[in-house]
Coordinates of C-alpha atoms in Angstrom, one line a residue:
M1 CA 47.0 -5.8 10.1
Y2 CA 44.3 -4.3 8.9
T3 CA 44.6 -2.4 12.4
K4 CA 48.2 -0.9 10.9
I5 CA 46.8 -0.2 7.4
T6 CA 43.4 1.7 8.9
L7 CA 46.0 3.7 10.6
L8 CA 47.7 4.2 7.5
C9 CA 44.6 5.5 5.9
L10 CA 43.6 7.8 8.1
A11 CA 47.3 8.8 8.8
A12 CA 46.8 10.2 4.4
V13 CA 43.8 11.8 4.8
A14 CA 44.3 13.9 7.8
L15 CA 47.3 15.2 6.2
A16 CA 45.8 15.6 3.0
R17 CA 42.7 18.0 3.9
P18 CA 42.7 21.0 2.7
D19 CA 43.0 23.4 6.1
R20 CA 46.0 24.2 5.2
P21 CA 47.2 27.4 3.5
A22 CA 48.3 26.7 -0.1
P23 CA 52.2 26.2 -0.6
A24 CA 53.9 29.4 -1.9
G25 CA 53.8 28.2 -5.4
Y26 CA 50.4 27.7 -5.4
G27 CA 49.2 31.0 -4.8
Y28 CA 48.1 33.8 -7.5
A29 CA 47.0 36.7 -7.0
P30 CA 43.3 37.5 -9.0
P31 CA 43.5 39.3 -13.2
T32 CA 42.9 42.8 -13.0
P33 CA 40.5 44.2 -15.3
A34 CA 40.9 45.1 -19.0
Y35 CA 37.6 46.8 -20.0
A36 CA 36.5 50.4 -18.8
P37 CA 32.7 50.8 -17.9
P38 CA 30.5 51.6 -20.2
Q39 CA 30.2 55.3 -21.4
P40 CA 26.5 56.4 -21.3
S41 CA 24.8 56.5 -24.8
Y42 CA 22.6 58.9 -23.8
S43 CA 22.3 63.2 -22.4
A44 CA 20.5 63.8 -19.5
P45 CA 16.6 65.0 -20.6
Q46 CA 15.9 69.0 -19.9
P47 CA 13.7 70.5 -18.3
S48 CA 10.5 71.6 -20.1
Y49 CA 7.7 74.3 -18.7
E50 CA 6.1 74.3 -21.3
K51 CA 2.2 73.9 -20.2
P52 CA 0.7 70.6 -20.8
E53 CA -1.3 69.9 -24.6
E54 CA -5.1 70.1 -24.8
G55 CA -6.4 66.5 -25.6
M56 CA -8.8 65.4 -28.2
P57 CA -11.8 65.5 -27.7
F58 CA -14.2 62.6 -27.8
D59 CA -17.9 61.0 -26.4
F60 CA -17.9 57.5 -25.9
E61 CA -20.4 55.0 -24.2
Y62 CA -21.5 51.3 -24.0
A63 CA -23.9 48.9 -21.7
V64 CA -23.7 45.2 -21.4
K65 CA -27.1 43.7 -20.0
D66 CA -26.9 39.7 -19.4
D67 CA -30.0 38.7 -17.2
Y68 CA -28.9 34.9 -18.2
K69 CA -25.7 35.5 -16.8
G70 CA -26.2 38.5 -14.1
L71 CA -24.2 40.8 -15.6
D72 CA -25.9 44.8 -16.0
F73 CA -22.6 47.6 -16.5
D74 CA -22.2 50.8 -18.6
H75 CA -20.0 53.5 -19.0
N76 CA -20.1 56.9 -21.1
S77 CA -17.8 59.5 -20.6
N78 CA -17.2 62.9 -22.8
S79 CA -14.1 65.4 -23.3
D80 CA -14.0 68.7 -24.5
G81 CA -10.3 68.2 -24.7
K82 CA -9.6 69.7 -21.4
V83 CA -11.9 68.4 -18.8
V84 CA -13.4 64.5 -19.0
N85 CA -16.9 63.7 -17.2
G86 CA -18.5 60.9 -17.5
Q87 CA -20.5 58.1 -15.1
Y88 CA -20.1 54.3 -15.2
R89 CA -22.8 51.3 -13.6
V90 CA -21.9 48.3 -12.4
L91 CA -24.5 45.8 -10.8
L92 CA -22.7 44.4 -7.4
P93 CA -23.6 40.9 -6.1
D94 CA -25.9 41.9 -3.2
G95 CA -28.4 43.0 -5.5
R96 CA -27.4 47.1 -5.6
T97 CA -26.1 48.8 -8.1
Q98 CA -22.7 51.1 -8.2
I99 CA -22.2 54.5 -9.3
V100 CA -19.2 56.5 -10.3
T101 CA -20.0 60.1 -11.6
Y102 CA -16.7 61.0 -12.4
T103 CA -14.2 64.6 -13.5
A104 CA -10.6 64.8 -14.2
D105 CA -8.8 67.4 -15.7
H106 CA -5.2 68.5 -15.5
H107 CA -5.4 71.2 -12.7
N108 CA -7.9 69.2 -10.0
G109 CA -7.1 65.7 -11.0
Y110 CA -9.8 62.5 -10.7
Q111 CA -12.4 63.7 -8.5
A112 CA -15.6 61.0 -8.4
E113 CA -18.3 60.2 -6.4
V114 CA -19.7 57.1 -5.3
T115 CA -23.6 56.2 -5.1
Y116 CA -26.0 53.1 -4.2
E117 CA -28.9 52.5 -5.6
G118 CA -31.2 49.5 -3.9
E119 CA -30.4 47.6 -0.9
A120 CA -27.8 44.8 -0.6
Q121 CA -29.6 41.3 -0.2
Y122 CA -28.4 38.4 1.0
P123 CA -30.6 35.5 0.7
D124 CA -30.3 32.6 2.1
P125 CA -27.9 29.5 0.6
Q126 CA -29.8 26.5 -0.7
P127 CA -28.4 23.1 0.1
Y128 CA -26.8 22.0 -3.4
N129 CA -28.6 18.2 -4.1
P130 CA -28.3 17.3 -7.3
A131 CA -30.0 14.8 -9.1
P132 CA -27.5 10.8 -9.7
S133 CA -26.9 11.5 -13.1
Y134 CA -24.3 8.6 -13.0
S135 CA -24.6 5.0 -13.0
A136 CA -21.8 2.4 -13.2
P137 CA -21.4 0.6 -16.5
A138 CA -21.9 -3.1 -16.9
P139 CA -19.3 -4.8 -17.7
A140 CA -18.6 -5.1 -21.3
Y141 CA -15.8 -8.1 -21.4
S142 CA -14.8 -11.5 -19.8
A143 CA -12.1 -13.1 -18.4
P144 CA -9.5 -13.8 -20.6
A145 CA -7.8 -17.1 -21.4
P146 CA -4.6 -18.2 -20.4
T147 CA -1.9 -17.8 -23.4
Y148 CA 1.2 -19.3 -21.7
E149 CA 2.7 -22.5 -21.5
Q150 CA 4.9 -23.8 -18.2
P151 CA 7.9 -22.0 -18.2
K152 CA 10.9 -24.7 -19.0
P153 CA 13.9 -24.6 -16.9
T154 CA 17.0 -23.7 -18.0
Y155 CA 19.0 -24.5 -15.9
G156 CA 20.9 -28.4 -15.1
A157 CA 20.5 -30.2 -12.1
P158 CA 22.8 -28.5 -9.0
R159 CA 26.0 -29.9 -8.0
N160 CA 27.4 -30.7 -5.2

């Protein structure tokens, strides 16, 4: 009996598989688009063969020196509107100072000369041995007293 039911179920599952094409009345063609592609809302840029504008003249300088954090850098720059000249200095982690002197204009672009002052220092690392600063706190509690009663049975004696 169970064998017949199992075979009938397997046959029903095999016949219901969607590996065959759909019957003729169930297929449909995809709808055609009912819109036109958007038209561009801008015009192409016109070529410009004008000479570039001159820049604004400027002159600035700043410096930071923080011995506690080991920071030491500065930057200065000036321009006459056509050519920018400047220099910046940075204290590197190895103890040298990197100096970059630069010139920039529309004809030659950015040109930098990099130099270093000092000699690189690589001291041997010291082992890290921190002093213990933590001790376990003493317990500030005692074991709680039991606050419950023996549970009462909620069922009767078993029946046979």
